[in-house]
Coordinates of C-alpha atoms and ligand atoms in Angstrom, one line a residue:
X1118 CA 0.0 0.0 0.0
X1119 CA 1.3 3.5 -0.8
X1120 CA 0.1 7.0 0.1
X1121 CA -0.5 9.7 -2.5
X1122 CA 3.2 10.6 -2.9
X1123 CA 4.3 7.0 -3.1
X1124 CA 5.9 6.1 0.2
X1125 CA 4.9 2.5 0.9
X1126 CA 3.1 1.0 3.9
X1127 CA 2.4 4.3 5.6
X1128 CA 0.4 4.4 8.7
X1129 CA -1.5 1.1 8.3
X1130 CA -2.5 0.8 11.1
X1131 CA -1.4 4.0 13.0
X1132 CA 1.5 3.7 15.4
X1133 CA -0.4 3.4 18.8
X1134 CA -2.4 0.4 17.5
X1135 CA 0.6 -1.3 15.7
X1136 CA 2.8 -0.7 18.8
X1137 CA 0.2 -2.5 21.0
X1138 CA 0.3 -5.6 18.8
X1139 CA 4.2 -5.5 18.7
X1140 CA 4.4 -5.1 22.5
X1141 CA 2.4 -8.3 23.0
X1142 CA 4.9 -10.3 21.0
X1143 CA 7.5 -11.4 23.6
X1144 CA 9.6 -13.3 21.0
X1145 CA 9.9 -10.1 18.9
X1146 CA 10.9 -8.1 22.0
X1147 CA 13.5 -10.6 23.0
X1148 CA 15.0 -10.6 19.5
X1149 CA 15.1 -6.8 19.4
X1150 CA 16.6 -6.4 22.8
X1151 CA 19.4 -8.9 22.1
X1152 CA 20.3 -7.3 18.7
X1153 CA 20.0 -3.6 19.6
X1154 CA 22.0 -4.0 22.9
X1155 CA 24.8 -5.8 21.1
X1156 CA 25.2 -3.2 18.4
X1157 CA 24.8 -0.4 20.9
X1158 CA 27.7 -1.7 23.0
X1159 CA 29.9 -2.2 19.9
X1160 CA 29.2 1.3 18.7
X1161 CA 30.1 2.9 22.0
X1162 CA 33.4 1.0 22.2
X1163 CA 34.6 1.9 18.7
X1164 CA 33.4 5.5 18.8
X1165 CA 35.4 6.0 22.0
X1166 CA 38.6 4.9 20.2
X1167 CA 38.7 8.1 18.1
X1168 CA 40.0 11.2 19.9
X1169 CA 38.3 13.5 17.3
X1170 CA 34.9 11.8 17.3
X1171 CA 33.1 14.9 18.3
X1172 CA 35.0 17.0 15.7
X1173 CA 34.0 14.4 13.0
X1174 CA 30.4 14.8 14.0
X1175 CA 30.7 18.6 13.8
X1176 CA 32.3 18.3 10.4
X1177 CA 29.6 15.9 9.1
X1178 CA 26.8 18.2 10.3
X1179 CA 28.5 21.2 8.7
X1180 CA 29.0 19.5 5.4
X1181 CA 25.4 18.3 5.3
X1182 CA 24.1 21.7 6.2
X1183 CA 26.2 23.4 3.5
X1184 CA 25.2 20.8 0.9
X1185 CA 21.5 21.3 1.8
X1186 CA 21.9 25.1 1.3
X1187 CA 23.4 24.6 -2.1
X1188 CA 21.6 21.4 -3.1
X1189 CA 20.5 22.7 -6.5
X1190 CA 24.1 23.6 -7.5
X1191 CA 25.6 20.3 -6.3
X1192 CA 23.0 18.2 -8.0
X1193 CA 23.6 19.9 -11.4
X1194 CA 27.3 19.4 -10.8
X1195 CA 26.8 15.8 -10.1
X1196 CA 24.7 15.3 -13.3
X1197 CA 27.5 16.9 -15.4
X1198 CA 30.2 14.8 -13.8
X1199 CA 28.2 11.5 -14.2
X1200 CA 27.3 12.4 -17.8
X1201 CA 30.9 13.3 -18.6
X1202 CA 32.0 9.9 -17.3
X1203 CA 29.6 8.0 -19.6
X1204 CA 26.6 7.6 -17.3
X1205 CA 23.0 8.9 -17.8
X1206 CA 21.1 10.9 -15.2
X1207 CA 17.3 10.8 -14.8
X1208 CA 15.3 13.1 -12.5
X1209 CA 12.3 11.6 -10.7
X1210 CA 9.9 14.0 -8.9
X1211 CA 8.0 11.2 -7.1
X1212 CA 7.8 7.4 -6.7
X1213 CA 5.6 6.9 -9.8
X1214 CA 8.1 8.7 -12.0
X1215 CA 11.1 6.8 -10.5
X1216 CA 9.3 3.4 -10.9
X1217 CA 8.4 4.2 -14.5
X1218 CA 12.0 5.2 -15.4
X1219 CA 13.5 2.1 -13.8
X1220 CA 11.0 -0.2 -15.4
X1221 CA 11.5 1.2 -18.8
X1222 CA 15.3 1.0 -18.4
X1223 CA 15.0 -2.7 -17.5
X1224 CA 12.5 -3.4 -20.3
X1225 CA 14.9 -1.7 -22.8
X1226 CA 17.5 -4.4 -22.0
X1227 CA 15.0 -7.2 -22.8
X1228 CA 15.6 -8.8 -19.4
X1229 CA 13.0 -10.0 -17.0
X1230 CA 15.1 -10.5 -13.9
X1231 CA 17.3 -8.0 -11.9
X1232 CA 19.5 -8.4 -8.9
X1233 CA 19.4 -5.8 -6.2
X1234 CA 21.7 -4.3 -3.7
X1235 CA 20.0 -3.3 -0.5
X1236 CA 18.4 0.1 -1.2
X1237 CA 16.1 2.1 1.0
X1238 CA 15.1 4.4 -1.8
X1239 CA 13.7 1.5 -3.9
X1240 CA 11.8 0.2 -0.8
X1241 CA 10.5 3.7 -0.3
X1242 CA 9.0 3.8 -3.8
X1243 CA 7.9 0.2 -3.9
X1244 CA 10.1 -0.7 -6.9
X1245 CA 10.0 -4.5 -6.5
X1246 CA 6.2 -4.5 -6.6
X1247 CA 6.1 -2.2 -9.5
X1248 CA 8.6 -4.3 -11.5
X1249 CA 6.6 -7.4 -10.6
X1250 CA 3.5 -5.8 -12.1
X1251 CA 5.4 -5.5 -15.3
X1252 CA 6.7 -9.1 -15.3
X1253 CA 10.2 -8.3 -13.9
X1254 CA 11.4 -10.2 -10.9
X1255 CA 13.8 -8.4 -8.5
X1256 CA 16.1 -10.6 -6.4
X1257 CA 17.3 -9.1 -3.1
X1258 CA 20.9 -10.1 -2.5
X1259 CA 21.6 -8.6 0.9
X1260 CA 21.2 -11.4 3.3
X1261 CA 18.8 -9.6 5.6
X1262 CA 16.8 -8.4 2.6
X1263 CA 16.7 -11.9 1.2
X1264 CA 15.3 -13.1 4.5
X1265 CA 12.6 -10.4 4.3
X1266 CA 11.8 -11.2 0.7
X1267 CA 11.6 -15.0 1.2
X1268 CA 9.2 -14.4 4.1
X1269 CA 7.0 -12.0 2.1
X1270 CA 7.8 -9.7 5.1
X1271 CA 8.7 -6.1 5.6
X1272 CA 12.0 -4.6 6.7
X1273 CA 12.0 -3.6 10.4
X1274 CA 15.3 -1.9 10.8
X1275 CA 17.4 0.3 8.4
X1276 CA 20.6 -1.7 8.7
X1277 CA 19.3 -5.1 9.8
X1278 CA 16.0 -5.4 8.0
X1279 CA 15.4 -8.9 9.5
X1280 CA 16.3 -7.9 13.1
X1281 CA 12.9 -9.1 14.2
X1282 CA 13.8 -12.7 13.3
X1283 CA 16.0 -15.1 15.2
X1284 CA 18.3 -17.8 13.7
X1285 CA 15.7 -20.6 14.1
X1286 CA 13.0 -18.6 12.4
X1287 CA 15.5 -17.9 9.5
X1288 CA 16.4 -21.5 9.2
X1289 CA 12.7 -22.5 8.9
X1290 CA 12.2 -19.8 6.3
X1291 CA 15.1 -20.9 4.2
X1292 CA 14.0 -24.5 4.2
X1293 CA 10.4 -23.6 3.3
X1294 CA 10.9 -20.8 0.7
X1295 CA 14.3 -20.8 -0.9
X1296 CA 13.3 -23.5 -3.5
X1297 CA 10.5 -21.2 -4.8
X1298 CA 13.0 -18.5 -5.7
X1299 CA 16.0 -20.5 -6.9
X1300 CA 18.5 -22.9 -5.4
X1301 CA 16.8 -24.7 -2.4
X1302 CA 18.3 -24.8 1.1
X1303 CA 19.8 -28.1 2.2
X1304 CA 17.3 -30.5 3.8
X1305 CA 19.5 -30.8 6.9
X1306 CA 20.2 -27.0 7.3
X1307 CA 20.7 -26.1 10.9
X1308 CA 20.5 -22.6 12.5
X1309 CA 24.3 -22.2 12.7
X1310 CA 25.1 -18.7 11.2
X1311 CA 27.9 -20.3 9.1
X1312 CA 25.4 -22.8 7.6
X1313 CA 22.8 -20.2 7.0
X1314 CA 25.3 -17.9 5.3
X1315 CA 26.5 -20.8 3.1
X1316 CA 22.9 -21.6 2.1
X1317 CA 22.3 -18.0 1.1
X1318 CA 25.6 -17.8 -0.8
X1319 CA 24.8 -20.9 -2.9
X1320 CA 21.3 -19.6 -3.5
X1321 CA 22.5 -16.2 -4.7
X1322 CA 25.5 -17.4 -6.7
X1323 CA 23.3 -18.5 -9.6
X1324 CA 21.6 -15.1 -9.6
X1325 CA 24.8 -13.2 -9.8
X1326 CA 26.1 -15.3 -12.6
X1327 CA 23.0 -15.0 -14.8
X1328 CA 21.7 -11.5 -14.1
X1329 CA 22.3 -8.9 -16.8
X1330 CA 20.8 -6.0 -14.9
X1331 CA 21.4 -4.7 -11.3
X1332 CA 19.5 -2.1 -9.3
X1333 CA 21.3 -0.4 -6.4
X1334 CA 20.9 2.4 -3.9
X1335 CA 23.7 4.8 -3.0
X1336 CA 25.1 5.8 0.3
X1337 CA 26.9 8.9 -1.1
X1338 CA 27.6 10.5 -4.5
X1339 CA 30.4 13.1 -5.0
X1340 CA 29.4 16.1 -7.1
X1341 CA 32.9 17.0 -8.1
X1342 CA 33.9 13.6 -9.6
X1343 CA 30.4 12.0 -10.3
X1344 CA 31.4 9.0 -8.2
X1345 CA 28.7 7.0 -6.5
X1346 CA 29.3 4.8 -3.5
X1347 CA 27.8 1.8 -1.8
X1348 CA 29.0 0.5 1.5
X1349 CA 28.0 -3.0 2.7
X1350 CA 29.2 -6.0 4.7
X1351 CA 28.7 -9.1 2.7
X1352 CA 30.2 -8.5 -0.8
X1353 CA 26.9 -9.3 -2.4
X1354 CA 26.6 -5.6 -3.3
X1355 CA 30.1 -5.7 -4.9
X1356 CA 28.9 -8.6 -7.1
X1357 CA 25.8 -6.6 -8.2
X1358 CA 27.8 -3.6 -8.9
X1359 CA 30.5 -5.3 -11.1
X1360 CA 29.0 -8.4 -12.8
X1361 CA 25.8 -7.2 -14.6
X1362 CA 26.0 -5.3 -17.9
X1363 CA 23.6 -2.6 -16.8
X1364 CA 23.6 -0.9 -13.5
X1365 CA 20.6 1.3 -12.4
X1366 CA 21.1 3.3 -9.2
X1367 CA 18.2 5.0 -7.4
X1368 CA 19.3 7.7 -5.0
X1369 CA 17.6 10.3 -2.9
X1370 CA 18.8 13.7 -3.9
X1371 CA 20.0 14.4 -0.3
X1372 CA 22.8 11.8 -0.7
X1373 CA 25.0 14.1 -2.7
X1374 CA 28.3 15.4 -1.2
X1375 CA 30.2 18.3 -2.6
X1376 CA 33.6 16.6 -3.0
X1377 CA 35.3 13.2 -2.9
X1378 CA 37.4 14.3 0.0
X1379 CA 34.2 14.8 2.1
X1380 CA 34.0 11.0 2.2
X1381 CA 36.9 11.0 4.7
X1382 CA 34.5 12.2 7.4
X1383 CA 31.6 10.0 6.5
X1384 CA 33.5 6.8 6.0
X1385 CA 34.8 7.1 9.5
X1386 CA 31.4 7.9 11.1
X1387 CA 29.2 5.5 9.2
X1388 CA 30.6 2.0 10.0
X1389 CA 31.3 2.9 13.6
X1390 CA 27.8 4.3 14.1
X1391 CA 25.9 1.6 12.3
X1392 CA 27.6 -1.8 12.9
X1393 CA 30.2 -0.8 15.5
X1394 CA 33.0 -1.7 13.0
X1395 CA 36.0 0.5 12.4
X1396 CA 35.6 0.1 8.7
X1397 CA 32.9 -1.5 6.6
X1398 CA 34.1 -4.7 4.8
X1399 CA 33.1 -3.5 1.3
X1400 CA 33.2 0.0 -0.1
X1401 CA 32.4 0.1 -3.8
X1402 CA 32.8 3.3 -5.7
X1403 CA 32.2 3.8 -9.4
X1404 CA 32.4 6.8 -11.8
X1405 CA 30.3 6.4 -14.9
X1406 CA 31.4 3.5 -17.0
X1407 CA 34.8 2.1 -17.9
X1408 CA 35.3 -0.1 -21.0
X1409 CA 36.1 -3.7 -20.1
X1410 CA 35.5 -3.1 -16.4
X1411 CA 32.1 -3.5 -14.8
X1412 CA 28.7 -2.6 -16.3
X1413 CA 28.8 -1.0 -19.7
X1414 CA 25.7 1.1 -19.0
X1415 CA 25.1 3.1 -15.9
X1416 CA 21.9 5.1 -15.0
X1417 CA 21.5 7.3 -12.0
X1418 CA 17.9 8.1 -11.0
X1419 CA 17.8 11.1 -8.7
X1420 CA 14.7 10.9 -6.5
X1421 CA 12.9 13.8 -4.9
X1422 CA 9.6 12.3 -3.5
X1423 CA 9.0 15.0 -0.9
X1424 CA 12.7 15.9 -0.2
X1425 CA 12.5 19.4 -1.6
X1426 CA 9.4 20.1 0.5
X1427 CA 11.4 18.9 3.5
X1428 CA 14.3 21.2 2.5
X1429 CA 11.9 24.2 2.6
X1430 CA 11.3 23.7 6.3
X1431 CA 14.0 25.5 8.4
X1432 CA 13.6 23.1 11.3
X1433 CA 12.8 19.9 9.5
X1434 CA 15.5 20.1 6.8
X1435 CA 18.2 18.8 9.1
X1436 CA 16.5 15.4 8.7
X1437 CA 18.0 15.3 5.2
X1438 CA 21.5 15.0 6.7
X1439 CA 20.7 11.4 7.7
X1440 CA 23.3 8.9 6.5
X1441 CA 21.0 6.0 7.5
X1442 CA 23.4 4.5 10.0
X1443 CA 20.6 3.4 12.3
X1444 CA 22.4 4.4 15.5
X1445 CA 19.2 6.3 16.6
X1446 CA 17.1 3.1 16.2
X1447 CA 19.5 1.1 18.4
X1448 CA 19.4 3.5 21.3
X1449 CA 15.6 4.3 21.2
X1450 CA 13.6 2.8 24.0
X1451 CA 10.5 3.0 21.9
X1452 CA 12.0 1.2 18.9
X1453 CA 13.6 -1.4 21.2
X1454 CA 10.1 -2.4 22.5
X1455 CA 8.0 -2.1 19.4
X1456 CA 10.3 -2.9 16.5
X1457 CA 10.2 -1.2 13.1
X1458 CA 7.0 -2.6 11.7
X1459 CA 4.9 -0.5 14.1
X1460 CA 6.2 2.7 12.4
X1461 CA 4.3 1.7 9.2
X1462 CA 7.1 3.0 7.0
X1463 CA 10.4 1.8 5.4
X1464 CA 12.0 4.4 7.7
X1465 CA 11.4 3.2 11.3
X1466 CA 12.6 4.4 14.7
X1467 CA 13.4 8.0 15.5
X1468 CA 14.6 8.9 12.0
X1469 CA 11.4 7.4 10.6
X1470 CA 9.3 9.3 13.1
X1471 CA 10.6 12.6 11.6
X1472 CA 11.4 11.7 8.0
X1473 CA 8.2 9.9 7.0
X1474 CA 5.8 12.7 8.1
X1475 CA 7.9 15.2 6.2
X1476 CA 8.1 13.1 3.0
X1477 CA 4.3 12.4 2.9
X1478 CA 2.9 15.4 4.9
X1479 CA 2.1 15.4 8.6
X1480 CA -1.6 14.8 8.1
X1481 CA -0.8 11.5 6.6
X1482 CA 1.5 10.3 9.3
X1483 CA 0.0 12.2 12.3
X1484 CA 0.9 9.5 14.9
X1485 CA 4.6 9.2 14.1
X1486 CA 5.9 12.4 15.7
X1487 CA 4.4 11.1 19.0
X1488 CA 6.1 7.8 18.7
X1489 CA 8.9 8.9 21.0
X1490 CA 9.6 9.7 24.7
X1491 CA 11.7 12.7 23.7
X1492 CA 14.5 11.3 25.9
X1493 CA 17.2 12.7 23.5
X1494 CA 19.2 9.4 23.2
X1495 CA 18.8 9.6 19.4
X1496 CA 20.3 13.1 19.3
X1497 CA 23.3 12.0 21.4
X1498 CA 23.9 9.0 19.1
X1499 CA 23.4 10.6 15.7
X1500 CA 26.8 11.0 14.0
X1501 CA 25.6 14.0 12.0
X1502 CA 24.0 15.7 15.0
X1503 CA 20.5 15.7 13.8
X1504 CA 18.4 17.2 16.6
X1505 CA 15.6 14.6 16.3
X1506 CA 13.8 15.7 19.5
X1507 CA 13.6 19.3 18.2
X1508 CA 12.2 18.1 14.9
X1509 CA 9.7 15.8 16.7
X1510 CA 8.4 18.7 18.8
X1511 CA 8.2 20.9 15.7
X1512 CA 6.2 18.2 13.8
X1513 CA 3.9 17.6 16.8
X1514 CA 3.0 21.3 16.7
X1515 CA 2.3 20.9 13.0
X1516 CA 0.0 17.9 13.6
X1517 CA -2.0 19.9 16.1
X1518 CA -2.2 22.8 13.7
X1519 CA -3.2 20.5 10.9
X1520 CA -6.1 19.2 13.0
X1521 CA -7.1 22.9 13.5
X1522 CA -7.3 22.4 17.3
X1523 CA -10.4 20.1 17.0
X1524 CA -8.8 17.4 19.1
X1525 CA -9.3 16.7 22.8
X1526 CA -5.9 18.2 23.5
X1527 CA -6.6 21.2 21.2
X1528 CA -9.9 22.0 22.9
X1529 CA -8.4 21.5 26.4
X1530 CA -5.5 23.8 25.5
X1531 CA -8.0 26.5 24.2
X1532 CA -9.9 26.2 27.5
X1533 CA -6.7 26.3 29.5
X1534 CA -5.6 29.4 27.6
X1535 CA -8.9 31.2 28.6
X1536 CA -8.5 30.2 32.2
X1537 CA -4.8 31.2 32.4
X1538 CA -5.7 34.6 30.9
X1539 CA -8.0 35.5 33.7
X1540 CA -6.8 35.7 37.4
X1541 CA -10.4 35.3 38.6
X1542 CA -11.0 32.2 36.5
X1543 CA -7.6 30.8 37.5
X1544 CA -8.4 31.2 41.2
X1545 CA -11.8 29.5 40.8
X1546 CA -10.2 26.6 38.8
X1547 CA -7.5 26.1 41.4
X1548 CA -10.1 25.9 44.2
X1549 CA -12.2 23.5 42.2
X1550 CA -9.2 21.3 41.3
X1551 CA -8.1 21.2 44.9
X1552 CA -11.5 20.1 46.1
X1553 CA -12.0 17.6 43.2
X1554 CA -8.5 16.3 43.5
X1555 CA -8.7 15.6 47.2
X1556 CA -12.0 13.8 46.7
X1557 CA -10.4 11.5 44.2
X1558 CA -7.1 11.1 45.9
X1559 CA -5.9 8.1 48.0
X1560 CA -2.7 8.4 50.0
X1561 CA -1.9 11.7 48.3
X1562 CA -2.2 10.3 44.8
X1563 CA -4.9 10.2 42.2
X1564 CA -5.1 6.7 40.8
X1565 CA -7.5 7.2 37.9
X1566 CA -9.0 10.4 36.4
X1567 CA -12.5 10.3 35.0
X1568 CA -13.5 10.7 31.3
X1569 CA -10.9 11.4 28.6
X1570 CA -8.4 12.4 31.3
X1571 CA -7.9 8.7 32.2
X1572 CA -5.3 8.5 29.3
X1573 CA -2.9 10.4 31.6
X1574 CA -3.5 8.3 34.8
X1575 CA -3.7 4.9 33.1
X1576 CA 0.1 4.7 33.0
X1577 CA 1.2 7.0 35.9
X1578 CA 0.0 8.4 39.3
X1579 CA -1.0 12.0 39.6
X1580 CA -0.2 13.7 42.9
X1581 CA -3.3 15.2 44.6
X1582 CA -3.4 19.0 44.2
X1583 CA -2.3 20.9 47.3
X1584 CA -5.0 22.1 49.7
X1585 CA -4.2 25.7 48.8
X1586 CA -2.6 27.4 45.8
X1587 CA 0.6 29.3 45.9
X1588 CA -1.2 32.6 45.4
X1589 CA -3.4 31.9 48.4
X1590 CA -0.4 30.9 50.5
X1591 CA 1.4 34.1 49.4
X1592 CA -1.6 36.3 50.4
X1593 CA -1.8 34.7 53.8
X1594 CA 1.9 34.6 54.6
X1595 CA 3.5 37.5 52.8
X1596 CA 0.8 40.0 52.3
X1597 CA -0.8 39.3 55.7
X1598 CA -4.3 38.9 54.3
X1599 CA -6.6 36.0 53.9
X1600 CA -7.9 34.5 50.8
Ligands
LIG176 S1 19.1 10.2 12.1 FE1 21.3 10.1 12.6 S2 21.5 8.3 14.0 FE2 19.5 8.1 12.9 S3 19.9 6.9 11.1 FE3 20.1 9.1 10.5 S4 22.3 9.5 10.8 FE4 21.9 7.7 11.9

């Protein structure tokens, strides 16, 4: 399912309802806790090894802010450099246009199968489904993406899309489904990681050797040289980027960097923040095409799909600096308990809670800015210093504005505004609250408030209001009068 713009799976069902279902799944919560705490600890250890970690973060934030300010210029420069190196650049305003471009490019090759390197942009636009509608099968080659595809499932994490599954669940999936997509898994496959990886390797090898077209995402693209980069851990991406004859890369426009030398900053921050590694195992960079080496045709599809609207918002635009490391997911107490599916978007966790509503419009994703405790752990962890809590609060205000105040909170706030404006009304309200509060209180606490207010007390105690207000106390004790 897509929304009007084309971001898939949005808000179906809304976060509070989806989170309730996820919270009831104890296996899911155990899988998530184990995985996120392991990555979290590794990240802290390797980040602490660098004396200039904070300076690197500052540099990354500065480069991203500068690039966002001059995005038009750098994108044109990128197009010129890619074209000069023998590639072709296509501009896609939204998901429909990007899907159409990629499908036509594949059709032009006469092929009906493509191999894919993990790419969030293609998930965002629902490319696999669109290709399938036109008789083209896309094979995911990233191990975690393969698991998701075999299970007809959805990714639940930016970096580890199958984080919600444990080894035994993956073994069962391989045994049941691999044969439908290609080379079957061995009958006696166990849940040992080495055996699972070997089964996936054998399954994928045949795809790599026969595929003529590959579709990839991009982690970065350098405007000065026209070089596009993908970083990954397994080498499957490297196979996709070098073996096929045609390579089609779909990239969000915010991925451009001004220069090749800017990579120095990001290639230190990204692996440490995402997998807790000092360096990612495979970094593949290509510039246009080179005769006799790699694909002979290269197409770069530059995807907007709501990004320029995001850029227009002075607070929200910092979101475009995201390098999809997933550090914010791994430290988020909400994500750790609900997992990624509850966010209803390909971008889960704290970054999903701010990026998705901006890509599709806050009215369409009204629950997501509230899917956070605002504890600030994501801001502390983010290697490009995106102030996610600030953007969350900003988007919450937009959600309330979009509903025009016709919500319980909106009406309550309007009423509160009137009362706070008038000392007479405020005094009367304080007296009424003190009387009512004491009537409801037990041992100095109110256990459950009536009506719509119970939403507050369902999960926390409310202290009983004091017998007298501060203003009354002041009059009695400092002005010598009585109330
Ligand atoms: S918002 Fe920051 S921490 Fe989260 S994925 Fe993006 S870069 Fe990483």
